[in-house]
mmCIF file of C-alpha atoms in Angstrom:
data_model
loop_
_atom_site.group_PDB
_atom_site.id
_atom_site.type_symbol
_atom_site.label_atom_id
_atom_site.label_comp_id
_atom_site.label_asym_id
_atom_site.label_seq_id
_atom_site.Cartn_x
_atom_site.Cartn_y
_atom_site.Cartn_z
ATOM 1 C CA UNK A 380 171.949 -96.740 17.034
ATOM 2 C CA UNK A 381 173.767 -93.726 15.408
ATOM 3 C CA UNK A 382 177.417 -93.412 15.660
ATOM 4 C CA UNK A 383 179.556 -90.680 14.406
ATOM 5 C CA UNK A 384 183.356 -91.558 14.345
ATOM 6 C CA UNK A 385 185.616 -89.517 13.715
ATOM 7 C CA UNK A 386 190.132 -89.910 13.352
ATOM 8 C CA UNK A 387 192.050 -87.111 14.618
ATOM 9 C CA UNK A 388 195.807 -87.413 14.635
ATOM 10 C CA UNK A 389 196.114 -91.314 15.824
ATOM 11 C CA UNK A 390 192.851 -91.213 18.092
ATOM 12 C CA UNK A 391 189.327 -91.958 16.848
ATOM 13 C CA UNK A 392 186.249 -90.132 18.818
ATOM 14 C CA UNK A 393 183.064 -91.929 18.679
ATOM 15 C CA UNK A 394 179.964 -90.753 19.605
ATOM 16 C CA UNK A 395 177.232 -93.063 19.758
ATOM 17 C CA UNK A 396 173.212 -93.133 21.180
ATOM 18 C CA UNK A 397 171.425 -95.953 21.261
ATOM 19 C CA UNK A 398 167.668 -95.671 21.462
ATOM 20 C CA UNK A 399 165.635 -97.011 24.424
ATOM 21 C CA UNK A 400 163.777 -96.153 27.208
ATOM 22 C CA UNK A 401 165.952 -97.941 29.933
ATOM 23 C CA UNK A 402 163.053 -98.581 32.115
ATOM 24 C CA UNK A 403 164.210 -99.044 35.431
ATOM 25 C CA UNK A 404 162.820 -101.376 38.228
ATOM 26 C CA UNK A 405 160.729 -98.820 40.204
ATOM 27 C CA UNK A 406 159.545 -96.756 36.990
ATOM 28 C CA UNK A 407 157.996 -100.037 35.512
ATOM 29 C CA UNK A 408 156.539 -100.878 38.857
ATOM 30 C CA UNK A 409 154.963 -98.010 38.858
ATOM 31 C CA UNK A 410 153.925 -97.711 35.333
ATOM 32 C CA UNK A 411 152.843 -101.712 35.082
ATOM 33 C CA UNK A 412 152.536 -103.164 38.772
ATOM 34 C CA UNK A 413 155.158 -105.258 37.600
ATOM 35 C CA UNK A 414 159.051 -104.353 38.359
ATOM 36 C CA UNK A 415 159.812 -107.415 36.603
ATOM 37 C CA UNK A 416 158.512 -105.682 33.091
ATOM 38 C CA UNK A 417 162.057 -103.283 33.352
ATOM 39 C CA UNK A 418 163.789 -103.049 30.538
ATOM 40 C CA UNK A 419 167.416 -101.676 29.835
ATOM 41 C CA UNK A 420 170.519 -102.055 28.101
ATOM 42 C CA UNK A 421 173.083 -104.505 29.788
ATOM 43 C CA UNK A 422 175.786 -104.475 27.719
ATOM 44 C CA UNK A 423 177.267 -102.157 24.761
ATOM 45 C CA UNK A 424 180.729 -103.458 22.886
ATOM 46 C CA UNK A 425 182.455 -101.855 19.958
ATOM 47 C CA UNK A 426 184.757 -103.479 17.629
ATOM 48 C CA UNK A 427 186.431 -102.053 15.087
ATOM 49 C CA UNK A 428 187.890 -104.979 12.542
ATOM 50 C CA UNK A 429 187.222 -107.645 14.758
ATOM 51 C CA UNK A 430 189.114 -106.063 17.736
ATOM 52 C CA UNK A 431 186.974 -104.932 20.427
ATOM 53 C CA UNK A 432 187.650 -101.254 21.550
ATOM 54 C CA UNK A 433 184.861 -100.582 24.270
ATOM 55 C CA UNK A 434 182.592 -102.910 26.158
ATOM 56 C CA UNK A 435 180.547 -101.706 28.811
ATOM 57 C CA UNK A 436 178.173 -103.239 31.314
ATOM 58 C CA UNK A 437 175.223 -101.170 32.497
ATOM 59 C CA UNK A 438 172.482 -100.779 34.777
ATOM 60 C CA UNK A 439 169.152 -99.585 35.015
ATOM 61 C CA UNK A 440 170.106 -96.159 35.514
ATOM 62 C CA UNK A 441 171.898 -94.516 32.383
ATOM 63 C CA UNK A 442 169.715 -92.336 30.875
ATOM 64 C CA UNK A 443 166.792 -92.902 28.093
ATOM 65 C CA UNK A 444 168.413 -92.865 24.701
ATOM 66 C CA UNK A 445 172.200 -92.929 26.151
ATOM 67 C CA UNK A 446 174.829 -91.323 24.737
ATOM 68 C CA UNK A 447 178.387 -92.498 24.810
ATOM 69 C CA UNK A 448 181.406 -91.029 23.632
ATOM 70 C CA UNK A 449 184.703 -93.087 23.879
ATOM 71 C CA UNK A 450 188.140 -93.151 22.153
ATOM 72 C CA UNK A 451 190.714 -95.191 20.945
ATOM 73 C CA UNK A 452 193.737 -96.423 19.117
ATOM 74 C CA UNK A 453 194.451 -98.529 16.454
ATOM 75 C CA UNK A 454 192.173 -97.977 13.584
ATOM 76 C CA UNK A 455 191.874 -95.571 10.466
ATOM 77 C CA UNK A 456 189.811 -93.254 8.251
ATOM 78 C CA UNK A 457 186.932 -95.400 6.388
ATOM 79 C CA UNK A 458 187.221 -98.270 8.925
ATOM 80 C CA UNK A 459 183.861 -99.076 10.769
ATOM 81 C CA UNK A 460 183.092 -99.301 13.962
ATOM 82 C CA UNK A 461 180.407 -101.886 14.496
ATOM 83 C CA UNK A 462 178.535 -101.588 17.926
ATOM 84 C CA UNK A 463 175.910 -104.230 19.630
ATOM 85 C CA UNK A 464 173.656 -103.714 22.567
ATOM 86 C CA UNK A 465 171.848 -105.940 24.478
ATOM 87 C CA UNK A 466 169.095 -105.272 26.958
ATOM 88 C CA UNK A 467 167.182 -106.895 30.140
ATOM 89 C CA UNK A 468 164.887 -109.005 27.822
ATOM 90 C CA UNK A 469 167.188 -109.550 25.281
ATOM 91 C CA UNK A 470 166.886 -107.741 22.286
ATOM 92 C CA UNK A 471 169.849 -107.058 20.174
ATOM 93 C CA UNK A 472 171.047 -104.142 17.872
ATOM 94 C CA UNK A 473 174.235 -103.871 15.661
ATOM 95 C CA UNK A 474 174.482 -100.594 14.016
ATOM 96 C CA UNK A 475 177.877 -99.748 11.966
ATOM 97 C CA UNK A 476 179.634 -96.073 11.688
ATOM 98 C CA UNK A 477 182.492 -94.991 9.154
ATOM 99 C CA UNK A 478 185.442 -93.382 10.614
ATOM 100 C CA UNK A 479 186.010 -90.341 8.945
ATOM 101 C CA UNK B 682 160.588 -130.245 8.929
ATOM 102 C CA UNK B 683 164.469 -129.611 7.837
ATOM 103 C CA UNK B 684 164.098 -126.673 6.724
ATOM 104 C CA UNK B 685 162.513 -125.932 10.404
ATOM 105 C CA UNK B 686 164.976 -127.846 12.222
ATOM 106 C CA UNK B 687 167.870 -125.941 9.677
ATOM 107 C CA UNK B 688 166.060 -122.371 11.147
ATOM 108 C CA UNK B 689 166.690 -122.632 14.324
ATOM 109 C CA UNK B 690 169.930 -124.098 13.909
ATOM 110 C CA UNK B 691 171.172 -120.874 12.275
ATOM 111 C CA UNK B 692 169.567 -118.508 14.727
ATOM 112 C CA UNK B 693 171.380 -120.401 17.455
ATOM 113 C CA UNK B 694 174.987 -120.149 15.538
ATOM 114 C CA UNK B 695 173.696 -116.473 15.266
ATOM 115 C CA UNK B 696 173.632 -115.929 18.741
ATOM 116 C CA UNK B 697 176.211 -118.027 19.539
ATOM 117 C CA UNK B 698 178.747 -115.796 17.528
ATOM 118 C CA UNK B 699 177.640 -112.760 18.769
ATOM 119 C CA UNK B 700 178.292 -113.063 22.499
ATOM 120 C CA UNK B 701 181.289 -115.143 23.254
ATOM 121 C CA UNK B 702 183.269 -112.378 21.785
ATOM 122 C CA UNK B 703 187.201 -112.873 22.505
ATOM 123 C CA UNK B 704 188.145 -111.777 26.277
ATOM 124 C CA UNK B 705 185.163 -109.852 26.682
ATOM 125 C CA UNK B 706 183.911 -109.928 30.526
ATOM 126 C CA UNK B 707 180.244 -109.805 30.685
ATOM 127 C CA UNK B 708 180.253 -108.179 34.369
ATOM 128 C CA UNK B 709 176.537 -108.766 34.515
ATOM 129 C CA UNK B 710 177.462 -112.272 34.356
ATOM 130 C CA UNK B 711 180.275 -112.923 36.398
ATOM 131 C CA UNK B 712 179.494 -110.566 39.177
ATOM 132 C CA UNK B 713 176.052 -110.504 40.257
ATOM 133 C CA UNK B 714 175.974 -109.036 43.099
ATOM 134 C CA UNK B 715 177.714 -105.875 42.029
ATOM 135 C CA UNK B 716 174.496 -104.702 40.445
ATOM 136 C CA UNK B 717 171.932 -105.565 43.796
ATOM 137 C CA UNK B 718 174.241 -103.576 45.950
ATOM 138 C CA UNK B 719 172.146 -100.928 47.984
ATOM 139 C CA UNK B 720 175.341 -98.755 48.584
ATOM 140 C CA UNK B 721 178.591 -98.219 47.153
ATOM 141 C CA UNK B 722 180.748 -100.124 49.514
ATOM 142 C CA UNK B 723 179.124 -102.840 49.350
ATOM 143 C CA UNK B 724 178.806 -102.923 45.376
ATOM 144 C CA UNK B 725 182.751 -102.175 45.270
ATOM 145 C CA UNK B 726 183.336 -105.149 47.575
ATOM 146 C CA UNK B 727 181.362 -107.041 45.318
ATOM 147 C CA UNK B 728 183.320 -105.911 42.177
ATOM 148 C CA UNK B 729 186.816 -106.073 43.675
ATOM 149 C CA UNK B 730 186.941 -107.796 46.421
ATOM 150 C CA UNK B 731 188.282 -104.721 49.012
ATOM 151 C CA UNK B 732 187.531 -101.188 49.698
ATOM 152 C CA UNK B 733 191.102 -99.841 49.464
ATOM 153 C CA UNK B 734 191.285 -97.406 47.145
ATOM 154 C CA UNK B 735 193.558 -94.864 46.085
ATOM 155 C CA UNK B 736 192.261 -91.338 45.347
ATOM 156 C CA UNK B 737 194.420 -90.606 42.836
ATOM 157 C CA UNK B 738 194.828 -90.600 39.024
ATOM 158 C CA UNK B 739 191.432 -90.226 38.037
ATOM 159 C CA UNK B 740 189.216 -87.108 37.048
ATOM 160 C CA UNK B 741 185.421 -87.297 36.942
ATOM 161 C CA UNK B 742 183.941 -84.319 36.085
ATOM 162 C CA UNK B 743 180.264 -83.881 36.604
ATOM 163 C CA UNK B 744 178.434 -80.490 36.692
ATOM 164 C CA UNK B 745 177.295 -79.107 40.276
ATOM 165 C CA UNK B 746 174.432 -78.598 40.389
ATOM 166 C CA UNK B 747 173.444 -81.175 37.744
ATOM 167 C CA UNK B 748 170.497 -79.771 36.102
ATOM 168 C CA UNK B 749 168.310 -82.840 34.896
ATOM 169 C CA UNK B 750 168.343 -86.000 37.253
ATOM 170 C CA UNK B 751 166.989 -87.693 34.693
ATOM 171 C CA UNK B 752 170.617 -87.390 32.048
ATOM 172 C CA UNK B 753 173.207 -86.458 34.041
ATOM 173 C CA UNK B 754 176.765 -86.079 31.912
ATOM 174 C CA UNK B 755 179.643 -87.898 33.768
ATOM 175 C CA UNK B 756 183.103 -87.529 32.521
ATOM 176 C CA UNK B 757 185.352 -90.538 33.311
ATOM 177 C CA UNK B 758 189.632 -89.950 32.702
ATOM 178 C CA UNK B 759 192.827 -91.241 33.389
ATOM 179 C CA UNK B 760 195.792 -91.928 31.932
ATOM 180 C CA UNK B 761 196.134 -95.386 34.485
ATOM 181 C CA UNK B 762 197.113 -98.603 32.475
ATOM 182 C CA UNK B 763 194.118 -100.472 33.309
ATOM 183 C CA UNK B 764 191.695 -103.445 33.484
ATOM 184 C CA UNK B 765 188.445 -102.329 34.165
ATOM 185 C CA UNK B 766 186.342 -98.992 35.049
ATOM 186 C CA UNK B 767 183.931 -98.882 37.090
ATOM 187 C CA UNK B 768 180.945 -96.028 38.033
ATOM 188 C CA UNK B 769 178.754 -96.108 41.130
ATOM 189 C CA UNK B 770 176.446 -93.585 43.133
ATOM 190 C CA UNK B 771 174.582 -93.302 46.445
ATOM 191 C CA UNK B 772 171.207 -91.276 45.285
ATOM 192 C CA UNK B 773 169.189 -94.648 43.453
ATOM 193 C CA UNK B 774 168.216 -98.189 45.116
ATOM 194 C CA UNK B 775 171.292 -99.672 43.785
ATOM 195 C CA UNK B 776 175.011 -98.461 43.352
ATOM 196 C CA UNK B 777 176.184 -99.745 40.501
ATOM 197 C CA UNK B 778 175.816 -97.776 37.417
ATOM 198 C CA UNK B 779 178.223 -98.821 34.838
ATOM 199 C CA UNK B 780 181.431 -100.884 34.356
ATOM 200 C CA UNK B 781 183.878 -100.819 31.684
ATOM 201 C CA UNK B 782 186.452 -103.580 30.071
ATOM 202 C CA UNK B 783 189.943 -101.724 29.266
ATOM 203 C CA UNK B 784 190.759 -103.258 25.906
ATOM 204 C CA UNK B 785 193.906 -102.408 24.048
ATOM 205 C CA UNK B 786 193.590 -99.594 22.320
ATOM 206 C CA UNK B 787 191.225 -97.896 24.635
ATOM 207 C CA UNK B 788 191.243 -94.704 25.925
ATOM 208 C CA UNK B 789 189.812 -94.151 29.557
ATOM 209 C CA UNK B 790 187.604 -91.293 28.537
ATOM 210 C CA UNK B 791 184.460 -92.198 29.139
ATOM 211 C CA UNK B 792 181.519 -89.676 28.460
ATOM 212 C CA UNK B 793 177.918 -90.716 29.344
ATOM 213 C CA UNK B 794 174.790 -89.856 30.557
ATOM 214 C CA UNK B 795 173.193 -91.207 34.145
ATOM 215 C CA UNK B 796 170.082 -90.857 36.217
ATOM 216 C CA UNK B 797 170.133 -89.621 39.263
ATOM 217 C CA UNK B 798 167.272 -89.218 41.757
ATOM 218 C CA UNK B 799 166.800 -86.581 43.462
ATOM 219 C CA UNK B 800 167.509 -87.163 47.269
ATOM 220 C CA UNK B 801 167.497 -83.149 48.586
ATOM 221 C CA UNK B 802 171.189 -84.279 49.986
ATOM 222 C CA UNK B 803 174.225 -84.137 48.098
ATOM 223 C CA UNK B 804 175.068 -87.163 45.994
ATOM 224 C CA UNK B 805 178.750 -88.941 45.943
ATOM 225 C CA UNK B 806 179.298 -90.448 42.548
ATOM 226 C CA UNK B 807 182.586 -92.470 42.516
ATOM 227 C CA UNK B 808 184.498 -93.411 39.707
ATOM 228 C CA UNK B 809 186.922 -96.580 40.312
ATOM 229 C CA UNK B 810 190.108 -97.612 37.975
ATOM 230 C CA UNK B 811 191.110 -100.788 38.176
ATOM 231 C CA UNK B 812 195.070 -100.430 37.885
ATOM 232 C CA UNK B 813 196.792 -103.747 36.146
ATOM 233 C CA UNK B 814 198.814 -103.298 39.110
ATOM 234 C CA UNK B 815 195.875 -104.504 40.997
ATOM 235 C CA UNK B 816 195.449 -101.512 42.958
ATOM 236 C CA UNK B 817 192.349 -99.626 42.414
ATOM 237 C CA UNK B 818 192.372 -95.527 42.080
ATOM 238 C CA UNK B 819 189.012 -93.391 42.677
ATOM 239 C CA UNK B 820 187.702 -90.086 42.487
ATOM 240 C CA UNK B 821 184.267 -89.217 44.145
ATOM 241 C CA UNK B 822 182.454 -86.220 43.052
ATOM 242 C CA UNK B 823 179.941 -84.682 44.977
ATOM 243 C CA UNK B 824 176.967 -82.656 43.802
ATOM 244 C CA UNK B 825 173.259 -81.905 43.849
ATOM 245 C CA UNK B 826 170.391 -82.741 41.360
ATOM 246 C CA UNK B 827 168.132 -79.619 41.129
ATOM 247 C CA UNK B 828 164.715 -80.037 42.515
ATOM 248 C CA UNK B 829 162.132 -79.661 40.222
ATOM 249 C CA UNK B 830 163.235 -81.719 37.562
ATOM 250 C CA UNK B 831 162.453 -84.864 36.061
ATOM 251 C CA UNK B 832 162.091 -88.058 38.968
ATOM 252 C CA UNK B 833 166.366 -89.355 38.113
ATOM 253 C CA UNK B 834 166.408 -92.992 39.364
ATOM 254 C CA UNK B 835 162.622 -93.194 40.674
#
């Protein structure tokens, strides 16, 4: 996952795109037979120190390699913001940005 | 044989820290049905419970015509003290495209990028804020994916 943060005034900006192919229901049906062999992110959360700052739960249909952006409050320059996703079959990734 | 049994003890602790993460809400989990909704009313009826809505106080900006079906940027805003966000849309087999927890801290300004199939028909995307007055405020966009392009949703 790569994640640029980034502090301005009292607000941090994060940009962040995970890497997958969020295979949806009919496009592995029609690749595979099988609609069962869709795979996609279900869940994305960010923390920063602990504290979690965005969590969102998705479906099939946000695009291949999403990109979020998302702000917040509370945090400062050289913190990290550490963000998870978790997909249909349930792999895992943590990747970790620096605020700057 | 320890060290085995020792293994898969520490993957489990592993996992177990990971997800149980303070009040997170894991909407996949506690609201099925949300997500096997075939059309928006339903799949808000399944995330809140009503269909009274506001349409006030939020902004979703989406460009018309949207040029790719398959990445489609949606802008979610408001300035509502809320709980949760929620996105759905009317063009794909199911409604429900994303939903967001409101921690503390968090800004609703959500940026990301959807699919949307192309239907030839305008699409209604509609953006829901849950208030933590317990009301819930919407905007609906309307637009159309250009034909052509990559198969959104299908």
């Amino acid at each position: 996952m790569k994640i640029k943060a980034k502090l301005k005034g009292d607000i941090v900006k994060v940009k962040a795109m995970a890497k997958h192919d969020m295979t949806t229901y009919d496009q592995a049906k029609g690749k595979t037979g099988n609609s069962d062999d869709a795979n996609f992110i279900t869940r994305v959360t960010a923390s920063v120190n602990g504290k979690i700052v965005y969590e969102m739960s998705t479906s099939q249909f946000l695009s291949k390699n999403p990109i979020m952006k998302f702000q917040f409050k509370g945090a400062k320059a050289g913190d990290k913001v550490e963000m998870t996703w978790i997909d249909r079959k349930g792999n895992t990734k943590t990747s970790k940005g620096k605020i700057k | 044989m320890q060290r085995r049994q020792f293994l898969s003890l520490s993957a489990f602790t592993a996992v177990a820290i990971i997800i149980p993460a303070s009040n997170a809400e894991d909407f996949r989990a506690t609201k099925p049905t949300v997500w096997t909704a075939h059309n928006v009313d339903d799949a808000v009826k399944a995330m809140y419970g009503t269909n009274e809505v506001i349409q006030s106080g939020v902004i979703l900006t989406i460009p018309n015509p949207a040029p790719r079906g398959s990445a489609v940027p949606v802008n979610i805003k408001s300035t509502i003290e809320a709980k949760s966000v929620a996105l759905f849309q009317n063009a794909n087999p199911e409604s429900a495209v994303a939903t967001w927890t409101v921690h503390e801290g968090s800004i609703i300004d959500y940026d990301i990028k959807i699919k949307l199939k192309s239907v030839g028909e305008p699409i209604a995307v509609t953006a829901i804020v849950e208030g933590i007055d317990g009301k819930l405020y919407s905007a609906v966009s309307t637009l159309k994916v250009a034909p052509g392009g990559c198969d959104g949703g299908a």
